Every structure is written in structure tokens, then in C-alpha cells.
Amino acid sequence: GRRKKEEGRRKKEEGRRKKEEGRRKKEDFPHSADLPLSPSPNLPLSPSHTPPLSPSSFFWAIAFGISLGLSILVKHTTVLFLFTPIVWLAVGAVRQKAWGRLAQLAGSLLLSVAVFGPWAKTNWLLILTGGKRATVDSAIAEGDPALNTIDAWIYYGQHLPEHISWPLLLIPLVGLILYWRRRQNSSSILHLNSCRWLAVFWGGAYLINSLNINKDDRYVIPYLPVLSIFLAYCLTLWPSRWGRQIRWGTIGLAILAMLFHMWPLGGAFGHSLVQIISPGNSNYPYLGKEWPHREVIAEIIDREPYLQSTLGVLPSTPEINQHNLNFYGALANFQVYGRQVGTNLKEVPQDVRSLSWFVTKSGPQGSIRERIKKAQNAAVAAIEKGDKFELDKTWILPDYTNLNLYRKRVQPVEIQPLNEARSQVQLEQVTVGAKAVPGVALPVTYTWSGPWQELQSGLVLVTWQNQQSGDIPPGKTFRILHDRAIAQATLHPGMLEADKFAVGFRVVDRTSMLPPANIAPGTYNLQATYLNRKTGETYPINVPAVSVKIETEPRNENKAPDNEDKPELDLVTQLRAMAVNLPKGLPGLEPVFEQIGRINQYDPIQDYTVQAEQALEYRLKQEPNNLELAYALAFSRVLQQNVESAIAALEKVTQLDSKNPYAYAYLAFVHLYGWHPKAAQTALKPALALNSNLPEIRVLNGVAALMQGNLIQAWQDLQYLKKLKI
């Protein structure tokens, strides 16, 4: 009996000892029960264990597809972060033979394409070209490490302490290491299946972003929340006997580092301390004198209350740059736009002639790259030392430099309210030089009057017609076209109340027109038609008795460029002048590419392309066989990235210019842009029949073949890339 009692006592003691060991183990490893000893049901499973699809999985598949499409619309670089997890899912589904889940994934991706597809179809070329500027060009300018160096691959790893801080990085990792070592000494093995998705997301995003030769911390910010989840999990792996103190201490250090980065606490000592704990830039709140962005915008609006203005911004400091001033202009009902100009030395004279407002700054000019310093200096000298601009106002900035606002002495557009109302648009006065020279800009001033709504919504179709147009020899032009919006579409209601829109206004519009180089000599009289851009209504405008004489030969003094003292050509005229070169193919496109980016700066909303389209549509209805107008109309639609209407215009061009292979090339290019490879190949057949050796034609045909999967034809045609001179 005593032996049985002793055995019972020993068993009880052994049970108590096992319970105590279990309790201590649970204290040391509080989350061991939460770590799966087998793959999580949400992760790829073995082929023999594939659960059936649940109704909720279809809901989440749809939600993922919509979310992915919306995220690409917001920022298309989201694919850099989600590419690896999506591929991981697809490969896992194939290996498991989980065809239902693979179909769900494919359906989600197709749904996302339906969401972002229309936008991407229109902007894919802009994405590619913009991506080149943001990566290759910027990396070269900033001196980032090349991909064949180790620095390129450890760059973001080296910067992790700046992103996270040392306490939030090291303390969780130490907890993970200690936990791993303790688990190895036990009978169980640590499983991190629950962290696998985090590793796939972060690791894939790190590698793909490291492939980007332009290194910048802002590119990898989206993977930091995922990394923070993993680090927060690692903080929970510390033993419970001191884990609570570790976690609170880590949070306290992180909060302390955050406060020292946000506020200049502790002076130099505080700054040194925070750099040890959390290296990186501190962003202290600005508590000094307010910078005068609002005042600059208010001054422009006060001087021109009924006009929309584009402000040329020459400095580029963190406080004074085109983006900041454009932001405050947008707050003022989008009445002022800020744009950086003066970046190309050859274009400085055109910049100065095209804009009426500029800001310059004394002292440091900010991030002006070496290659554009000469251009900026030339622009500043032309504005500050020339006689075309006057200093409107000066502000002393908080850094004790001066911000100067300059206004053109003779404004291109002036508008004054009238005491009496007007029922229609009238042309009160025209001032133009008595003599003009072919191919040389001719200054002209129109004085319009009418009700506000018709002035703001009006296009004027202005024609200077030769009196003897019936006797014009072949190859000569018998008119000057000067179609555009009244006041060059800069009329802005500003603070004008809606019930005062009917009040009459007078608009003085100073600009230049361009007599064609092949214009016939003689006397040209003025004709004008009003076209309402919103309603399509037209009516003839009574014009003053005015004429201009075109000389037979250019005068000697005009053989050199003489535009310095003349108003710049309006943007619609510049567009039509560029379109004249389109029939020449690539040689004609080179000057177009050089100029289009420049003039887009002057019209921030690119309304000049819409003006041109509307005016040219009206003209072509009157003259359906005018090839020059047809090219210009197609060009205006292409600039608006309006694929369907551009195709219609280019089909008209191919009918009128059927012997020119480049006409078919333009049509094919727009078809390719709109992802119509079959139609592009069909459009190229007449071009190949006309000249099968043109590199441009063969390359386009190769791209069309490639998009249709015809690899042999694509390989043969794309060999002509070597002969293409770009």
C-alpha cells in the first residue's frame, strides 16, 4: 500500500513539474501556439489538399480586381509592388493544379484591365516616354549608381534606418533572432508561413525597384507599411517576462525620434542625438514670416481681373518654384498657372515674347542644372534689363532675398467693361502694317466688343483675301488665315457675377499673323466670321475698311529674323505652321517635336488644340479638298490624343494625299497607338506599294506584325530600325 501511495505521489509531482515547464515555455514563447505547424489555408497548398472555392472567394476576387485597376489609375507604378505576389499566386495555383483559383486570379486581372484599360490605351506612349525621363534621364543627371555595381542593389537597404529608425529596425530583429535560437533548442520548429506573403511582397518590390536606375527613397515608400507589419510582429516575439518593457521602450524611442525630427528640440545636442537614433532629414514646421505666394497671385489677378494668366517662373528653390505658384493659382479659381520657362537658350526669346508675367529672384536660384543656367541667366537679363518688361512689385523673402514680379509693358490682351451692353461680337478697329513680307510675322491688333458670354465662347475666322484671287498663278496662296479664339482664349470671369455676364466688354487683342511663304503679291482685304464654340452658331462680322499689301520680294532687312520687336504668333497659327511640314515625314516632324513642348508651356490647358480643331472643321466643310487644312486638323486631334477622330481625319488625308506614303504612315501610327494592329497593317499596304524601302514604313509594319504575333514578319521588318534616322 505504501508503494502505491509513493508511486501516486511521484506521478503527481511529475505532473506538476510538466505543468510548470509548460507554463514557463508559454511565458518564453507566448505566440508559439499561433504559429502554424502546417501551411496556412490562405497560402498555396499541396496538390492533394486544395479546398473548394467558397462564395466569399468570388467576392474577394472581384474586390481585388477593382482595387488593382483603381490603384493603377492612381499610380501606375503600383504594378512594381504587386507583380511578384501575383506571379507567386499564379505559379502556386499551377503547381497545385488549382485551376479554379487560377481562373479567379485571371478574372481579377481582366477586371482590373477593364478598369484601367481605357486610360492606359490612351496614355501608354506618354507613360513610356515619361518613364524614360523619370528614370534614365534623371539617373544620369543625378549620378545614381549603375546596375552593374553592388551599390545599386544595396542602396535601399542602406537607407532603411532613415526610413524606419534604428530602434524600430534592430530591436524587432533581435527579438526574432532570440526567439529562433530558443525554438531551435526545443522539440518544435519555428514556422513563418504567416509571414511568407509579407516576404514575397517586400522582397519582390525591393528587387524590382532596385532595377530602376534612378534611385530615390520616394519610389519604395509603398513597401514600408508591409515591412512595418513584419517588424511589429517581431516585437511580440520577445519573452513575456521583459517583452512588455521592450515594446514600450521601443515605442518610446520611436516617438522621441519622431518629435526630434518634427521640432527643433534640444538644439545641437538634440539634433545629434536624433541622427544617432534615426538618421535622415528633419522636417521642422515653418514658424517664420509667410512666403508671398498668395500675394503674387493676388497681384496678377488684381491687375488683370478678367484674364487667365500664365506666370513664367525662373527660379526653382524649395519655396519659390513653378509648382508652388501654380498651386496657389489653382486655389484662385485656376486664374493663374505657374510654368517653368527659360530652360533652353534657343527658346528664351520666344519665352519672353510669349508670356506677360515673370517672377525672378535674387540670391540662390535653387535646383537649376548646369546645362540650363545659361538659358536662365539670359531670360533673367532679358526681363530685368530689357525694355519690354517693367517691375510690378517686389517682396522681401524670409531668407532676405528679393522676389520680383515683372509685367509686360504692352499687354497682348487688354479688356475693359463698357457702359452699354452689346448683342453680338463686333470688330471695332484693326491696326496692321501697310506692307507685309511672305513668311515673316506681321503684327496686327484687333479691337473686339460684345457681350461677355459670346466673347469668351467665340472663335473668329479671320481671312485676309487677295482682291484678284481669280488670277493667282498655280502654287501660290491667295489668302492669310488668322483663325483663333478671341483674346487667345484667356478671358476668365474671375470675380464677375453671373448676372453681369451680359454687360458689354471691349477686348484689345495684340498678336501677329503669318503670311505664307508662297503667298502671291497684291492687296489683301479683311473678312471675318464669328463661330460660337459651344453652340456652333455663326454669323458674319462687319469689318472696318482695312487692307494689307504683300510685297513681291522680301526686303533685305527682313531676311534675318526680325521677330524681336513683334508680338509672338498666336498658338493656333503656330500649330498650322507646324502642320505644313507633316507631308515630309520624319524630317518634317523634327521641328514639330522641338516646338510642341515649348508652346504647351504657354497654354497650360492646351486649349489652342481645341481652337484649331473647331476652326479647321468649319473651314474643311467649306473646302473639303484642302490638303493643308486636312493635315492641320489631323494634327490638332493627334495632339489631343483623340484616337478615333484623329483616324477619321487621317483617312481624309490619305484620300487627298494618296501618292504620299507618309500619309499612310501617320494613319498606321495612330491605329497602332489605339491598339488596332490589323487596321494599321491594312493602312500600310498602299504605302508599301508606293515605296517598300522606306524605313519608317517597314518599321511600322513590323510593329503591327509583332502586335499580331507574326514574329517572322516582325523580325524582317524591324531590321529597318538600323536605317531609321531619329
XYZ file of C-alpha atoms in Angstrom:
726
model
C 0.000 0.000 0.000
C 2.864 2.333 0.840
C 4.443 1.598 -2.573
C 1.218 2.547 -4.343
C 0.993 5.769 -2.351
C 4.629 6.624 -3.199
C 4.013 5.964 -6.927
C 0.909 8.160 -6.845
C 2.879 10.921 -5.096
C 5.655 10.689 -7.726
C 3.142 10.858 -10.573
C 1.545 13.930 -9.066
C 4.942 15.586 -8.653
C 5.832 14.731 -12.269
C 2.518 16.177 -13.462
C 3.096 19.383 -11.515
C 6.633 19.588 -12.946
C 5.351 19.187 -16.530
C 2.700 21.842 -15.945
C 5.356 24.205 -14.567
C 7.602 23.552 -17.594
C 4.665 24.190 -19.910
C 3.849 27.413 -18.100
C 7.464 28.624 -18.351
C 7.649 27.647 -22.027
C 4.450 29.543 -22.721
C 5.909 32.603 -20.974
C 9.110 32.351 -23.022
C 7.263 31.725 -26.288
C 3.867 33.394 -25.917
C 2.926 33.141 -29.591
C 4.170 29.650 -30.395
C 0.655 28.312 -30.470
C -0.267 30.953 -33.016
C 2.468 29.950 -35.450
C 1.093 27.358 -37.871
C 2.819 23.978 -37.909
C 1.327 23.411 -41.362
C 0.738 25.743 -44.270
C -1.932 28.367 -43.673
C -5.185 27.756 -45.540
C -4.715 31.143 -47.178
C -1.372 30.144 -48.697
C -0.530 27.772 -51.575
C -1.264 24.199 -50.548
C -0.102 20.828 -51.724
C -1.814 19.362 -54.806
C -3.516 16.779 -52.633
C -5.164 19.383 -50.412
C -6.960 22.027 -52.473
C -10.081 23.329 -50.727
C -13.192 24.013 -52.797
C -13.995 27.562 -53.864
C -16.276 29.369 -51.460
C -18.806 32.065 -52.436
C -16.831 34.621 -50.450
C -13.718 33.918 -52.547
C -15.535 35.211 -55.637
C -16.399 38.387 -53.773
C -12.769 38.936 -52.789
C -11.566 38.165 -56.302
C -13.873 40.854 -57.686
C -12.807 43.284 -54.963
C -9.143 42.637 -55.752
C -9.640 43.193 -59.480
C -11.426 46.515 -58.957
C -8.886 47.636 -56.339
C -5.947 46.760 -58.589
C -7.461 48.680 -61.506
C -8.134 51.739 -59.346
C -4.638 51.631 -57.850
C -3.099 51.641 -61.331
C -5.266 54.634 -62.244
C -3.988 56.464 -59.164
C -0.328 55.491 -59.670
C 0.636 53.098 -62.426
C 3.871 52.111 -60.626
C 1.701 50.022 -58.297
C 2.478 47.116 -60.642
C 6.096 47.206 -59.398
C 4.875 46.164 -55.942
C 2.113 43.725 -56.859
C 3.829 41.953 -59.756
C 5.728 39.440 -57.613
C 2.775 38.437 -55.373
C 0.555 37.969 -58.436
C 3.151 35.780 -60.161
C 3.630 33.848 -56.903
C -0.107 33.168 -56.749
C -0.266 32.078 -60.371
C 2.728 29.722 -60.085
C 1.364 28.246 -56.855
C -2.038 27.643 -58.426
C -0.438 25.888 -61.409
C 1.752 23.696 -59.210
C -1.263 22.715 -57.109
C -3.418 22.261 -60.210
C -5.898 24.577 -58.524
C -7.496 25.622 -61.780
C -10.474 27.235 -60.092
C -8.260 29.616 -58.123
C -6.177 30.288 -61.225
C -9.353 31.193 -63.106
C -10.348 33.525 -60.273
C -6.956 35.248 -60.468
C -7.207 35.575 -64.243
C -10.721 37.004 -63.895
C -9.491 39.525 -61.335
C -6.721 40.674 -63.652
C -9.140 41.003 -66.564
C -11.466 43.048 -64.350
C -8.582 45.351 -63.415
C -7.768 45.781 -67.112
C -11.380 46.802 -67.720
C -10.948 49.486 -65.038
C -7.611 50.991 -66.097
C -7.593 49.858 -69.735
C -9.283 52.893 -71.345
C -6.852 55.244 -69.595
C -3.799 53.126 -70.419
C -4.898 52.715 -74.040
C -4.858 56.481 -74.445
C -1.758 57.272 -72.393
C 0.572 54.311 -72.912
C 3.011 56.259 -75.054
C 3.092 59.083 -72.515
C 3.757 56.523 -69.777
C 6.729 55.113 -71.674
C 8.259 58.458 -72.603
C 7.572 59.909 -69.154
C 9.113 56.815 -67.585
C 12.290 57.346 -69.596
C 12.589 60.940 -68.371
C 11.917 59.903 -64.786
C 14.427 57.044 -64.817
C 17.191 57.191 -67.399
C 17.460 60.967 -67.813
C 17.137 61.711 -64.092
C 19.573 58.973 -63.085
C 22.218 60.339 -65.443
C 21.685 63.889 -64.190
C 21.797 62.859 -60.507
C 24.733 60.450 -60.784
C 22.974 57.374 -59.370
C 24.938 54.085 -59.210
C 24.882 51.846 -62.293
C 23.092 48.498 -62.157
C 26.351 46.583 -62.575
C 27.603 47.855 -59.193
C 26.791 46.495 -55.744
C 25.767 49.984 -54.612
C 22.724 49.857 -56.863
C 21.423 46.723 -55.125
C 22.142 47.671 -51.509
C 21.013 51.300 -51.904
C 17.577 50.889 -50.340
C 18.911 48.515 -47.695
C 21.415 51.137 -46.611
C 18.613 53.672 -46.347
C 16.291 51.520 -44.218
C 17.442 53.185 -40.954
C 16.415 56.534 -42.452
C 13.019 55.132 -43.399
C 12.300 53.345 -40.103
C 14.842 54.433 -37.395
C 17.345 52.170 -35.671
C 15.130 51.195 -32.675
C 12.227 50.092 -34.877
C 14.625 48.147 -37.106
C 17.098 46.482 -34.757
C 15.043 45.705 -31.642
C 12.398 43.641 -33.530
C 15.137 41.772 -35.430
C 16.948 40.955 -32.163
C 13.669 39.625 -30.783
C 13.278 37.408 -33.873
C 16.848 36.064 -33.543
C 16.436 35.277 -29.836
C 13.130 33.598 -30.499
C 14.610 31.499 -33.302
C 17.505 30.338 -31.126
C 15.237 29.353 -28.259
C 12.890 27.443 -30.570
C 15.812 25.510 -32.045
C 16.626 24.197 -28.570
C 13.094 22.867 -28.191
C 11.321 19.991 -29.867
C 9.258 22.314 -32.113
C 10.424 24.141 -35.219
C 9.609 27.779 -35.924
C 7.318 28.176 -38.932
C 6.911 31.573 -40.601
C 4.230 30.693 -43.120
C 2.150 33.542 -41.744
C 4.915 35.955 -42.783
C 5.526 34.456 -46.208
C 3.250 36.878 -48.031
C 4.966 39.807 -46.390
C 8.324 38.468 -47.528
C 7.094 37.896 -51.089
C 5.670 41.412 -51.312
C 8.642 43.183 -49.761
C 11.367 41.108 -51.403
C 9.827 41.384 -54.855
C 9.252 45.122 -54.506
C 12.820 45.628 -53.278
C 14.372 43.770 -56.212
C 12.172 45.345 -58.884
C 12.716 48.860 -57.559
C 16.437 48.213 -57.348
C 16.304 47.546 -61.092
C 15.264 51.179 -61.525
C 18.490 53.016 -62.273
C 17.047 56.204 -60.762
C 17.370 55.715 -57.015
C 15.142 57.763 -54.749
C 13.597 56.884 -51.405
C 10.160 58.040 -52.540
C 9.949 55.174 -55.040
C 9.876 52.481 -52.311
C 7.616 54.146 -49.755
C 4.684 51.767 -50.578
C 6.565 48.729 -49.226
C 7.259 50.336 -45.825
C 3.796 49.556 -44.333
C 4.301 45.862 -45.147
C 7.753 45.923 -43.585
C 6.309 47.631 -40.505
C 3.802 44.781 -40.076
C 6.637 42.257 -40.014
C 8.679 44.319 -37.546
C 5.658 44.786 -35.293
C 5.161 41.012 -35.316
C 8.813 40.509 -34.365
C 8.353 42.828 -31.380
C 5.805 40.365 -29.985
C 8.361 37.522 -30.054
C 10.311 38.796 -27.059
C 9.768 36.676 -23.894
C 6.851 37.948 -21.879
C 8.924 38.415 -18.704
C 10.557 41.504 -20.281
C 8.778 41.756 -23.625
C 6.318 44.373 -22.390
C 9.155 46.638 -21.261
C 10.999 46.120 -24.555
C 7.963 47.022 -26.608
C 7.113 50.138 -24.613
C 10.750 51.209 -24.625
C 10.929 50.785 -28.414
C 7.744 52.787 -28.925
C 9.076 55.481 -26.597
C 12.347 55.776 -28.529
C 10.442 55.945 -31.828
C 8.153 58.687 -30.509
C 11.155 60.581 -29.174
C 12.903 60.359 -32.562
C 9.718 61.489 -34.306
C 9.376 64.540 -32.050
C 13.026 65.487 -32.519
C 12.560 65.229 -36.294
C 9.420 67.376 -36.167
C 10.546 70.041 -33.694
C 13.999 71.578 -33.113
C 14.172 70.326 -29.506
C 17.435 70.331 -27.586
C 19.346 72.486 -30.061
C 22.541 70.998 -31.499
C 22.605 68.215 -28.899
C 19.073 67.182 -29.770
C 19.879 67.162 -33.480
C 22.975 64.996 -32.917
C 21.012 62.617 -30.726
C 18.205 62.142 -33.230
C 20.714 61.497 -36.022
C 22.132 58.631 -33.971
C 18.743 57.116 -33.221
C 17.070 57.947 -36.527
C 19.388 59.236 -39.284
C 17.799 61.267 -42.039
C 16.381 64.675 -42.778
C 14.420 66.553 -40.156
C 11.311 68.399 -41.301
C 10.654 71.181 -38.859
C 7.452 73.214 -39.140
C 7.935 76.648 -40.613
C 7.140 79.271 -37.975
C 8.582 82.342 -39.657
C 7.173 85.006 -41.907
C 4.708 83.802 -44.541
C 6.050 83.460 -48.060
C 4.262 85.710 -50.565
C 2.770 83.117 -52.914
C -0.789 84.276 -52.298
C 0.239 87.900 -52.712
C 1.892 87.219 -56.078
C -1.249 85.541 -57.409
C -3.482 88.253 -55.942
C -1.387 90.977 -57.579
C -1.682 89.362 -61.020
C -5.443 88.949 -60.658
C -5.819 92.485 -59.370
C -4.031 93.869 -62.430
C -5.892 91.581 -64.875
C -9.198 90.642 -63.195
C -10.862 89.305 -66.359
C -7.946 87.342 -67.802
C -6.359 83.952 -67.255
C -2.588 84.351 -66.952
C 0.433 82.091 -67.295
C 3.241 83.089 -64.946
C 6.768 82.331 -66.127
C 8.803 81.117 -63.139
C 12.580 81.359 -63.486
C 13.897 80.334 -60.018
C 13.415 76.796 -58.707
C 14.011 76.806 -54.950
C 12.055 74.631 -52.499
C 9.914 77.663 -51.624
C 9.720 79.550 -54.918
C 9.077 77.315 -57.928
C 6.500 76.731 -60.630
C 4.680 74.037 -58.658
C 4.068 76.174 -55.554
C 2.918 79.189 -57.529
C 0.742 77.019 -59.762
C -0.886 75.559 -56.625
C -1.867 78.981 -55.292
C -3.048 79.983 -58.760
C -5.315 76.932 -58.774
C -6.736 77.981 -55.417
C -7.721 81.270 -57.056
C -10.237 79.559 -59.348
C -7.476 78.449 -61.733
C -6.959 82.006 -62.927
C -3.144 81.855 -62.807
C -0.885 78.985 -63.876
C 2.781 78.745 -62.966
C 5.175 77.264 -65.539
C 8.963 76.948 -65.619
C 10.430 78.561 -68.728
C 13.862 79.856 -69.676
C 15.389 76.364 -69.701
C 16.521 76.280 -73.347
C 18.832 79.004 -74.585
C 17.456 78.875 -78.142
C 13.885 79.322 -76.893
C 14.477 82.201 -74.474
C 13.422 84.930 -76.984
C 10.164 83.064 -77.670
C 9.553 82.549 -73.942
C 9.982 86.253 -73.289
C 7.712 87.246 -76.178
C 5.004 84.706 -75.343
C 4.352 85.421 -71.654
C 3.269 88.642 -69.955
C 4.242 87.824 -66.351
C 7.530 86.590 -64.876
C 8.981 86.156 -61.407
C 12.704 86.416 -60.759
C 14.613 86.076 -57.523
C 17.854 87.422 -56.173
C 20.350 85.151 -54.458
C 20.379 81.355 -54.873
C 18.257 80.127 -57.778
C 17.702 76.614 -56.471
C 17.971 73.350 -58.406
C 18.913 74.874 -61.756
C 21.060 72.322 -63.540
C 24.316 73.428 -65.069
C 23.139 72.925 -68.631
C 20.244 75.364 -68.247
C 21.975 78.049 -66.186
C 22.947 79.971 -69.326
C 19.360 79.920 -70.534
C 18.037 81.071 -67.167
C 20.608 83.872 -66.961
C 19.668 85.008 -70.467
C 15.959 85.021 -69.574
C 16.569 86.984 -66.367
C 18.703 89.522 -68.243
C 16.066 89.956 -70.976
C 13.347 90.603 -68.407
C 15.203 92.682 -65.829
C 17.450 94.678 -68.154
C 15.393 94.813 -71.335
C 12.781 97.430 -72.148
C 9.814 95.082 -72.695
C 9.015 94.487 -69.028
C 8.515 96.677 -66.002
C 8.885 95.777 -62.346
C 5.369 95.443 -60.945
C 6.122 94.573 -57.332
C 8.918 93.313 -55.065
C 8.713 91.223 -51.892
C 11.475 90.698 -49.331
C 11.526 86.974 -48.651
C 12.161 85.352 -45.256
C 15.645 84.352 -46.468
C 16.363 88.081 -47.066
C 16.393 87.780 -50.853
C 14.030 89.620 -53.179
C 11.194 88.163 -55.221
C 10.417 90.336 -58.233
C 7.205 90.264 -60.265
C 7.568 91.674 -63.791
C 4.762 92.628 -66.156
C 4.991 93.251 -69.896
C 4.727 96.960 -70.678
C 2.462 96.411 -73.692
C -0.047 93.707 -72.844
C -1.071 91.221 -75.585
C -4.664 91.379 -74.325
C -6.499 94.235 -72.615
C -10.148 94.162 -71.566
C -12.374 96.932 -70.270
C -16.063 96.867 -69.266
C -18.412 99.076 -71.299
C -21.240 101.190 -70.008
C -23.644 99.813 -72.586
C -24.489 96.213 -73.432
C -23.757 94.519 -76.761
C -25.903 91.971 -78.574
C -23.226 90.492 -80.880
C -19.487 90.489 -81.288
C -18.216 93.445 -83.308
C -14.820 94.293 -84.762
C -14.353 97.960 -83.975
C -10.825 98.545 -85.208
C -7.896 96.803 -86.893
C -4.343 98.078 -86.893
C -1.908 96.359 -89.255
C 1.218 97.275 -91.146
C 0.619 98.640 -94.628
C 3.125 96.226 -96.168
C 3.977 92.622 -95.400
C 6.609 90.102 -96.457
C 5.950 86.435 -97.317
C 6.917 84.091 -94.489
C 7.561 86.885 -91.954
C 5.306 87.566 -88.962
C 3.153 90.661 -89.355
C 1.914 92.479 -86.198
C -1.814 93.106 -86.095
C -4.141 94.468 -83.409
C -7.857 93.659 -83.326
C -10.295 95.558 -81.119
C -13.385 93.464 -80.383
C -16.519 94.297 -78.415
C -19.551 92.285 -77.400
C -21.335 90.506 -74.532
C -19.138 88.551 -72.154
C -20.535 85.115 -72.960
C -20.043 85.494 -76.716
C -16.567 86.947 -76.323
C -15.489 84.114 -74.038
C -17.099 81.399 -76.178
C -16.175 82.860 -79.533
C -13.848 81.802 -82.314
C -13.165 84.359 -85.022
C -12.444 83.026 -88.510
C -10.344 85.827 -89.958
C -9.381 85.774 -93.640
C -7.204 88.294 -95.441
C -8.310 87.718 -99.048
C -6.492 88.749 -102.218
C -8.589 91.133 -104.296
C -7.532 89.343 -107.504
C -7.707 85.736 -106.278
C -9.001 84.593 -109.670
C -5.679 85.487 -111.320
C -3.391 83.754 -108.815
C -0.791 81.524 -110.555
C -0.558 77.805 -109.626
C 1.421 77.054 -106.478
C 0.622 80.418 -104.935
C -1.645 81.118 -101.954
C -4.234 83.862 -102.241
C -5.100 84.420 -98.565
C -3.850 84.681 -94.995
C -5.783 82.745 -92.357
C -5.830 84.039 -88.804
C -8.412 81.867 -87.026
C -8.348 81.633 -83.245
C -10.304 82.391 -80.065
C -10.949 85.994 -79.078
C -8.206 87.214 -76.705
C -6.425 83.899 -77.419
C -8.917 82.147 -75.079
C -7.580 83.934 -71.970
C -10.887 85.551 -70.908
C -11.706 84.464 -67.358
C -14.804 85.503 -65.377
C -12.751 85.963 -62.220
C -14.946 87.734 -59.686
C -17.525 88.646 -62.323
C -21.010 87.801 -61.116
C -23.238 85.611 -63.240
C -25.920 88.273 -63.669
C -23.378 90.661 -65.182
C -22.263 88.354 -67.980
C -24.418 90.248 -70.479
C -22.554 93.513 -69.866
C -20.547 94.680 -72.836
C -16.756 94.476 -72.883
C -14.055 95.734 -75.201
C -11.061 93.481 -75.918
C -7.827 94.753 -77.452
C -6.030 91.731 -78.941
C -2.391 92.332 -79.973
C -0.812 89.477 -81.874
C 0.873 88.587 -85.166
C -0.273 86.728 -88.259
C 1.887 84.781 -90.674
C 1.680 85.385 -94.440
C 2.514 82.042 -96.097
C 5.899 81.800 -97.774
C 4.190 81.065 -101.118
C 1.658 83.901 -100.915
C 1.048 85.848 -104.084
C 1.862 89.570 -104.084
C -1.020 92.005 -104.052
C -3.518 93.729 -101.795
C -5.425 91.705 -99.222
C -8.718 92.752 -97.652
C -10.196 91.582 -94.364
C -13.177 89.240 -93.863
C -14.371 87.785 -90.542
C -16.923 85.253 -89.283
C -17.949 84.588 -85.687
C -18.230 80.935 -84.553
C -19.643 80.104 -81.126
C -17.553 77.249 -79.696
C -20.406 75.928 -77.542
C -23.450 76.220 -79.809
C -21.880 76.167 -83.291
C -23.740 79.364 -84.206
C -22.071 81.500 -86.880
C -22.664 84.969 -88.266
C -20.620 87.400 -90.375
C -18.838 90.238 -88.620
C -18.817 93.697 -90.089
C -15.191 94.739 -90.506
C -13.530 98.131 -90.946
C -12.148 99.067 -94.349
C -8.593 97.832 -93.938
C -6.127 96.084 -96.236
C -2.519 94.940 -96.296
C -0.152 94.818 -99.237
C 2.096 91.815 -99.817
C 5.387 92.731 -101.461
C 6.756 90.754 -104.370
C 10.138 90.011 -102.793
C 11.275 90.076 -99.166
C 13.104 93.199 -98.170
C 16.780 92.786 -97.249
C 16.254 93.804 -93.674
C 13.705 91.033 -93.266
C 15.872 88.194 -94.485
C 17.298 87.841 -91.000
C 14.973 87.032 -88.119
C 13.189 90.237 -87.147
C 10.700 88.988 -84.582
C 12.417 90.510 -81.545
C 10.175 93.594 -81.503
C 6.995 91.872 -82.694
C 4.273 90.080 -80.763
C 4.590 86.314 -80.884
C 2.371 84.379 -83.267
C -0.753 83.063 -81.586
C -0.599 79.338 -80.789
C -3.220 78.295 -83.357
C -1.172 79.928 -86.117
C 1.946 78.193 -84.804
C 0.124 74.847 -84.899
C -0.948 75.351 -88.526
C 2.592 76.447 -89.439
C 3.996 73.231 -87.958
C 1.424 71.077 -89.758
C 2.687 72.319 -93.131
C 5.808 70.157 -92.618
C 3.952 66.905 -91.936
C 3.908 65.636 -95.554
C 7.733 65.467 -95.410
C 7.768 62.573 -92.946
C 10.436 62.362 -90.237
C 12.409 65.405 -91.474
C 9.230 67.447 -91.129
C 8.459 66.041 -87.693
C 11.769 67.072 -86.117
C 10.913 70.802 -85.839
C 7.422 69.854 -84.650
C 8.788 67.837 -81.725
C 11.139 70.675 -80.830
C 8.352 73.262 -80.689
C 5.300 71.465 -79.324
C 6.631 71.078 -75.787
C 7.545 74.745 -75.702
C 4.161 76.109 -76.726
C 2.375 73.716 -74.377
C 4.017 75.651 -71.540
C 2.358 78.854 -72.672
C -1.140 77.320 -72.742
C -1.274 75.099 -69.629
C -4.614 73.521 -70.603
C -3.696 73.145 -74.306
C -6.906 74.849 -75.368
C -5.195 76.026 -78.573
C -5.511 72.495 -79.984
C -9.292 72.603 -79.466
C -9.495 76.077 -81.023
C -7.592 74.836 -84.052
C -9.776 71.746 -84.397
C -13.030 73.701 -84.274
C -11.839 76.348 -86.724
C -10.398 73.788 -89.148
C -13.547 71.665 -89.060
C -15.534 74.708 -90.141
C -13.028 75.545 -92.883
C -12.984 71.997 -94.234
C -16.758 71.973 -94.562
C -16.340 74.918 -96.925
C -13.265 73.443 -98.663
C -13.383 69.631 -98.332
C -10.428 69.088 -100.710
C -7.945 71.409 -98.991
C -4.996 69.155 -98.119
C -3.204 71.706 -95.933
C -6.278 72.137 -93.747
C -6.773 68.361 -93.570
C -3.234 67.816 -92.266
C -3.660 70.591 -89.695
C -6.970 69.142 -88.481
C -5.455 65.690 -88.065
C -2.505 67.200 -86.216
C -4.767 69.085 -83.798
C -6.655 65.887 -82.988
C -3.495 63.855 -82.527
C -2.225 66.433 -80.031
C -5.440 65.915 -78.055
C -4.828 62.128 -78.102
C -8.273 61.699 -79.605
C -7.678 58.409 -81.424
C -10.987 57.861 -83.199
C -11.361 61.417 -84.515
C -7.664 61.516 -85.491
C -8.127 58.317 -87.515
C -11.101 59.867 -89.323
C -9.060 62.984 -90.135
C -6.068 60.968 -91.345
C -8.256 58.803 -93.560
C -9.300 62.042 -95.234
C -5.624 62.975 -95.553
C -4.832 59.672 -97.299
C -7.618 60.339 -99.780
C -6.291 63.800 -100.604
C -2.584 62.866 -100.500
C -2.826 59.349 -101.898
C 0.613 59.426 -103.539
C 2.443 60.237 -100.306
C 3.485 57.135 -98.293
C 3.892 59.251 -95.162
C 0.176 59.987 -95.095
C -0.497 56.256 -94.697
C 2.309 56.031 -92.127
C 0.595 58.624 -89.932
C -2.693 56.756 -90.182
C -0.987 53.469 -89.314
C 0.802 55.015 -86.349
C -2.457 56.276 -84.841
C -4.013 52.844 -85.397
C -1.088 51.289 -83.529
C -1.442 53.886 -80.790
C -5.080 52.850 -80.453
C -4.100 49.143 -80.439
C -5.531 48.394 -83.888
C -2.622 46.427 -85.419
C -4.703 44.777 -88.151
C -6.083 48.137 -89.293
C -2.568 49.594 -89.188
C -1.232 46.860 -91.442
C -4.105 47.419 -93.851
C -3.380 51.163 -93.899
C 0.284 50.488 -94.730
C -0.381 48.392 -97.838
C -0.666 51.414 -100.193
C 2.479 52.904 -98.631
C 4.429 49.693 -99.226
C 3.218 49.690 -102.810
C 4.442 53.268 -103.254
C 7.837 52.742 -101.606
C 8.616 49.458 -99.892
C 12.107 50.559 -98.855
C 11.178 53.461 -96.607
C 12.468 52.524 -93.126
C 9.581 54.300 -91.405
C 7.004 52.252 -93.310
C 8.761 48.935 -92.744
C 9.258 49.553 -89.021
C 5.584 50.424 -88.542
C 4.640 47.306 -90.481
C 6.955 45.299 -88.232
C 5.342 46.664 -85.095
C 1.885 45.845 -86.476
C 3.034 42.301 -87.245
C 4.564 41.929 -83.779
C 1.340 43.040 -82.089
C -0.495 40.325 -84.047
C 2.014 37.635 -83.127
C 3.583 37.350 -86.589
C 7.152 37.076 -85.330
C 8.800 36.216 -88.650
C 7.343 39.236 -90.449
C 8.108 41.427 -87.448
C 11.752 40.297 -87.396
C 12.177 41.009 -91.104
C 10.630 44.489 -90.970
C 12.190 45.601 -87.704
C 15.642 45.137 -89.226
C 14.971 48.509 -90.848
C 15.391 50.126 -87.425
C 19.100 50.245 -88.222
C 18.367 52.508 -91.203
C 15.966 54.744 -89.312
C 17.450 58.164 -88.606
C 15.923 59.508 -85.423
